[in-house]
CSV table of C-alpha atoms in Angstrom, one decimal:
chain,number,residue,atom,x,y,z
A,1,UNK,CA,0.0,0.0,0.0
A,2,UNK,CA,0.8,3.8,-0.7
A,3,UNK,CA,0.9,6.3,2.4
A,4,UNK,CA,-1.0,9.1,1.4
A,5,UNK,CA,-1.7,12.7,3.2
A,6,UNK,CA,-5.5,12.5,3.9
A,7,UNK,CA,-5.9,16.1,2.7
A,8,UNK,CA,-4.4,15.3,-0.8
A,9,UNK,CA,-7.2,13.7,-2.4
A,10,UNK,CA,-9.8,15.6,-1.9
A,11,UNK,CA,-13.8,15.3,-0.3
A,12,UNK,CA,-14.3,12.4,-2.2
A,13,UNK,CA,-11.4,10.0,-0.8
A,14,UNK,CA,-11.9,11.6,2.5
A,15,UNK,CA,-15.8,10.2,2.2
A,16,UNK,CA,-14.4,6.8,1.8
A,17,UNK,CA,-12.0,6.9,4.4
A,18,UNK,CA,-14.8,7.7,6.8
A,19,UNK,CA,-17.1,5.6,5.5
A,20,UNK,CA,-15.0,2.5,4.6
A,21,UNK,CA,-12.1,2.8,7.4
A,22,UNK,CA,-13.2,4.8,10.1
A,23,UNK,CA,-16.6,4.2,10.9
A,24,UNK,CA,-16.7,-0.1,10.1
A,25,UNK,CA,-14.1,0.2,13.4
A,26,UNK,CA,-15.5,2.8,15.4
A,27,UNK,CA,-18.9,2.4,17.9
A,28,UNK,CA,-21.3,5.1,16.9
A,29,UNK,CA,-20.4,7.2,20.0
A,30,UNK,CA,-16.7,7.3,19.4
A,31,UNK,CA,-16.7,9.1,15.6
A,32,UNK,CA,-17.7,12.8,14.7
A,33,UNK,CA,-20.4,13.4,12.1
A,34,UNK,CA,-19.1,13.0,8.6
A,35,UNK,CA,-19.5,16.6,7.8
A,36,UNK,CA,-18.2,17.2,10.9
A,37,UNK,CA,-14.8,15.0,10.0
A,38,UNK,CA,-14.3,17.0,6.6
A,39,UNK,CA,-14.5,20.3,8.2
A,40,UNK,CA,-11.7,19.3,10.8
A,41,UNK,CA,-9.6,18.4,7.8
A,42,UNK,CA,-10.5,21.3,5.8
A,43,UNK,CA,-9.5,24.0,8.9
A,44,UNK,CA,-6.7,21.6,9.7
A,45,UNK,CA,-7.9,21.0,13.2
A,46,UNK,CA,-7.3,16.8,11.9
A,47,UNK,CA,-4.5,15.5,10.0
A,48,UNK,CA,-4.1,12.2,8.4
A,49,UNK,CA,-2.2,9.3,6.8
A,50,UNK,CA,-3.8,6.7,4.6
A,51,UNK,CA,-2.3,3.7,3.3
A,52,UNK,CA,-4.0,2.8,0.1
A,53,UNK,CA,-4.0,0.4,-3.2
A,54,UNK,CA,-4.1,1.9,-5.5
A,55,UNK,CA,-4.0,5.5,-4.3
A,56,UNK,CA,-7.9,6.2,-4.7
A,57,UNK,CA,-8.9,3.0,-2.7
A,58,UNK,CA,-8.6,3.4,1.3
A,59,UNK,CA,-7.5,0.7,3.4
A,60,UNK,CA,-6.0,1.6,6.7
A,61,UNK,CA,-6.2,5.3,8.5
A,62,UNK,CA,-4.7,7.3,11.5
A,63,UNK,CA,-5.8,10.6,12.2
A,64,UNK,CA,-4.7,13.0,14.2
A,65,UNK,CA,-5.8,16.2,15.6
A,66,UNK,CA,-3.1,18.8,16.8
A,67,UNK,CA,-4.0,21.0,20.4
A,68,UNK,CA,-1.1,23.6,18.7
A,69,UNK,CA,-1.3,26.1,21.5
A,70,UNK,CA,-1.4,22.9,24.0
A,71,UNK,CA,1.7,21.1,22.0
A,72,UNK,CA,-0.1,17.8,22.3
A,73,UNK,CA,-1.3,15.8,19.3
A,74,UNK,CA,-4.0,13.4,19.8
A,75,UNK,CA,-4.5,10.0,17.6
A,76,UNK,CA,-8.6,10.0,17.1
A,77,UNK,CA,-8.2,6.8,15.2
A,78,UNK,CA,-6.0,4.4,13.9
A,79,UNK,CA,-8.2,1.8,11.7
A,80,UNK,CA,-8.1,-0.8,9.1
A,81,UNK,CA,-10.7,-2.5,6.7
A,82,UNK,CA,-11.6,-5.7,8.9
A,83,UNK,CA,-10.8,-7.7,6.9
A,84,UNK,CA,-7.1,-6.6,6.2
A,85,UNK,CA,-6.3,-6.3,10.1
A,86,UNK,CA,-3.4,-8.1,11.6
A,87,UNK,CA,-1.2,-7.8,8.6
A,88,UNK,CA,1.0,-4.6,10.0
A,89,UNK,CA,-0.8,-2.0,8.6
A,90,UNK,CA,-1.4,0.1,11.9
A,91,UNK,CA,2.2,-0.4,12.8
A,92,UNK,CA,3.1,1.2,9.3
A,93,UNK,CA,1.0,3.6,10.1
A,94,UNK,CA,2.0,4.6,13.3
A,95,UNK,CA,5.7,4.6,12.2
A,96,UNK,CA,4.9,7.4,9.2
A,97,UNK,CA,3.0,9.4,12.1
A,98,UNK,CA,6.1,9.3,14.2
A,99,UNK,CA,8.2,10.1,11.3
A,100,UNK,CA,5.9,13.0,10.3
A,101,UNK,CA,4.6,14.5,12.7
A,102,UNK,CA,6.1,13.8,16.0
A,103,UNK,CA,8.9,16.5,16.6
A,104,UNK,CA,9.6,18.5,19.7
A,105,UNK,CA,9.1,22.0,18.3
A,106,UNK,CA,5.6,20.7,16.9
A,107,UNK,CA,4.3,18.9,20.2
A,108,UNK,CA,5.7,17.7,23.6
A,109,UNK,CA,3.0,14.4,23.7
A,110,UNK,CA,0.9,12.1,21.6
A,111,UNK,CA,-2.0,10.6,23.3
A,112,UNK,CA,-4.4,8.4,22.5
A,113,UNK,CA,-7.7,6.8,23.4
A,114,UNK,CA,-8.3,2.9,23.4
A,115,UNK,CA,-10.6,0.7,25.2
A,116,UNK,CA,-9.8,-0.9,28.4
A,117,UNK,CA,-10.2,-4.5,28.4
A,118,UNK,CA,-11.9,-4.6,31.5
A,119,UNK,CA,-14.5,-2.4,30.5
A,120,UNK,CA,-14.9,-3.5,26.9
A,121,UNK,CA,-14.7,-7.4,27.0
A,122,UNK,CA,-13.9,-8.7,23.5
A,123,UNK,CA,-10.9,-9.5,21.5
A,124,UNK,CA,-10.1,-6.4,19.9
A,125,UNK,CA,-9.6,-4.3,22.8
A,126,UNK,CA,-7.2,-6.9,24.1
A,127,UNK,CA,-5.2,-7.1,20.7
A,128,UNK,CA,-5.4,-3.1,20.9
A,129,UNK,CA,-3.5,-2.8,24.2
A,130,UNK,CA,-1.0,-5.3,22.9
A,131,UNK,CA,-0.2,-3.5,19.7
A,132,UNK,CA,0.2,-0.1,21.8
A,133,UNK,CA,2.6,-2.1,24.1
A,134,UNK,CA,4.4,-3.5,21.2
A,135,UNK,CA,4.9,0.2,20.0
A,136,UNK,CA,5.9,1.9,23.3
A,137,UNK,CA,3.2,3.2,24.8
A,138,UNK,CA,2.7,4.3,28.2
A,139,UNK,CA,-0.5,4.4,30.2
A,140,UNK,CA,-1.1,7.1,32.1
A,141,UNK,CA,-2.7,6.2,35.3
A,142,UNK,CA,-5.6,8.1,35.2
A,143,UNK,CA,-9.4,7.1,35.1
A,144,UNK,CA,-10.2,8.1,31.8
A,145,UNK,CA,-13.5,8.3,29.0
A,146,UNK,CA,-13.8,9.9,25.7
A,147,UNK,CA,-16.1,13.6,25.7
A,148,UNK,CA,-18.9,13.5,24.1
A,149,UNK,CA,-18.4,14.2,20.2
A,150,UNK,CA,-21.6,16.3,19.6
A,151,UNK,CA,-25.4,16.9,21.8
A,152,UNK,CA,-26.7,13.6,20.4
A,153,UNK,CA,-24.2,11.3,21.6
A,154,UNK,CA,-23.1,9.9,24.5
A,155,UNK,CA,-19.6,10.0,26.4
A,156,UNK,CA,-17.8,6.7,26.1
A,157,UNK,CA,-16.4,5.6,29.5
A,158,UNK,CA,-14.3,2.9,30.4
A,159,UNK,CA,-11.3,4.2,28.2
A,160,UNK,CA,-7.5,4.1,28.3
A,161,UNK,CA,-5.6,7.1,28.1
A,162,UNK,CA,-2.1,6.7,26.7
A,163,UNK,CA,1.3,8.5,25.6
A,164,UNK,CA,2.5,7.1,22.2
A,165,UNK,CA,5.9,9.8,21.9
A,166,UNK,CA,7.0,12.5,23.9
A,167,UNK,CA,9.5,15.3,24.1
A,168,UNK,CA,12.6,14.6,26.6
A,169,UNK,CA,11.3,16.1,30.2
A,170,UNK,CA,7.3,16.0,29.0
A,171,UNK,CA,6.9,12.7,31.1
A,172,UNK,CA,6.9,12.1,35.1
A,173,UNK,CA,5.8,9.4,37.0
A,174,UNK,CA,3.5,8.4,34.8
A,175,UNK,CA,1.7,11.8,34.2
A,176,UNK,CA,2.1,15.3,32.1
A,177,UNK,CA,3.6,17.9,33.6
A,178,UNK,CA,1.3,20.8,34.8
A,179,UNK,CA,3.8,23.2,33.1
């Protein structure tokens, strides 16, 4: 597959990426609006990498959307087509985001949001923490859940909230500094 910037092929790949990526992995709670998705990419307040084959046909995603003023980055979504999961895809993925986008004068952390196990029985949020292990991450020990994405839906508890890269000194005992 070919890594693609989400932004460079317009509303039309950016549908399909929602629609065939995004929302197939997602719970209905955990994903903005469509409309809502392609004006965070338009104003970028999201950013994204899409592996794809050939370039017009989406297959894996990870978005991102950057707090600038905050310095933290936070991964919305890392998904695959279900039936092309397990094959390394979020791992290339995650490795372009790191390569592109994490750098100390852009951000000093890169969280993201995953089910916890104990919360979310099931097999995918158990393969979840094991491929953010696999890749460094570090759980902040915090009780966590996802805000609410718009008045209709609901906040999703029972989350994980974890640090995927960060600037030398932005980490201590397991927390982000206050300054």
């Amino acid at each position: 597959p070919v890594p693609v910037n989400l932004d460079e092929l317009g509303q039309v790949f950016q549908r399909r990426v929602y629609r065939e990526v995004l929302v197939p992995a997602l719970r209905p709670d955990e994903i903005e609006s469509e409309e809502l998705f392609l004006g965070y990419l338009a104003s970028g307040d999201a950013i994204g990498i899409v592996l794809a084959e050939p370039a017009e046909n989406p297959l894996s995603a990870i978005v991102g959307y950057p707090y600038a003023s905050d310095r933290v980055l936070l991964i919305g979504y890392i998904a695959t087509r279900p039936e092309l999961r397990s094959q390394g895809m979020g791992a290339q993925l995650l490795q372009l985001a790191v390569e592109r986008w994490y750098t100390p004068d852009r951000f000093e952390v890169v969280l993201a949001e995953i089910d916890d196990p104990r919360s979310h029985p099931g097999d995918d949020a158990v393969k979840r923490v094991r491929f953010y292990d696999r890749n460094a991450a570090k759980l902040l020990a915090r009780p966590y859940f996802q805000p609410r994405l718009s008045a209709t839906q609901d906040r999703v508890g029972g989350m994980l909230l974890i640090a995927l890269w960060w600037a030398p000194g932005a980490m201590r005992e397991g927390c982000l500094p206050s300054q």
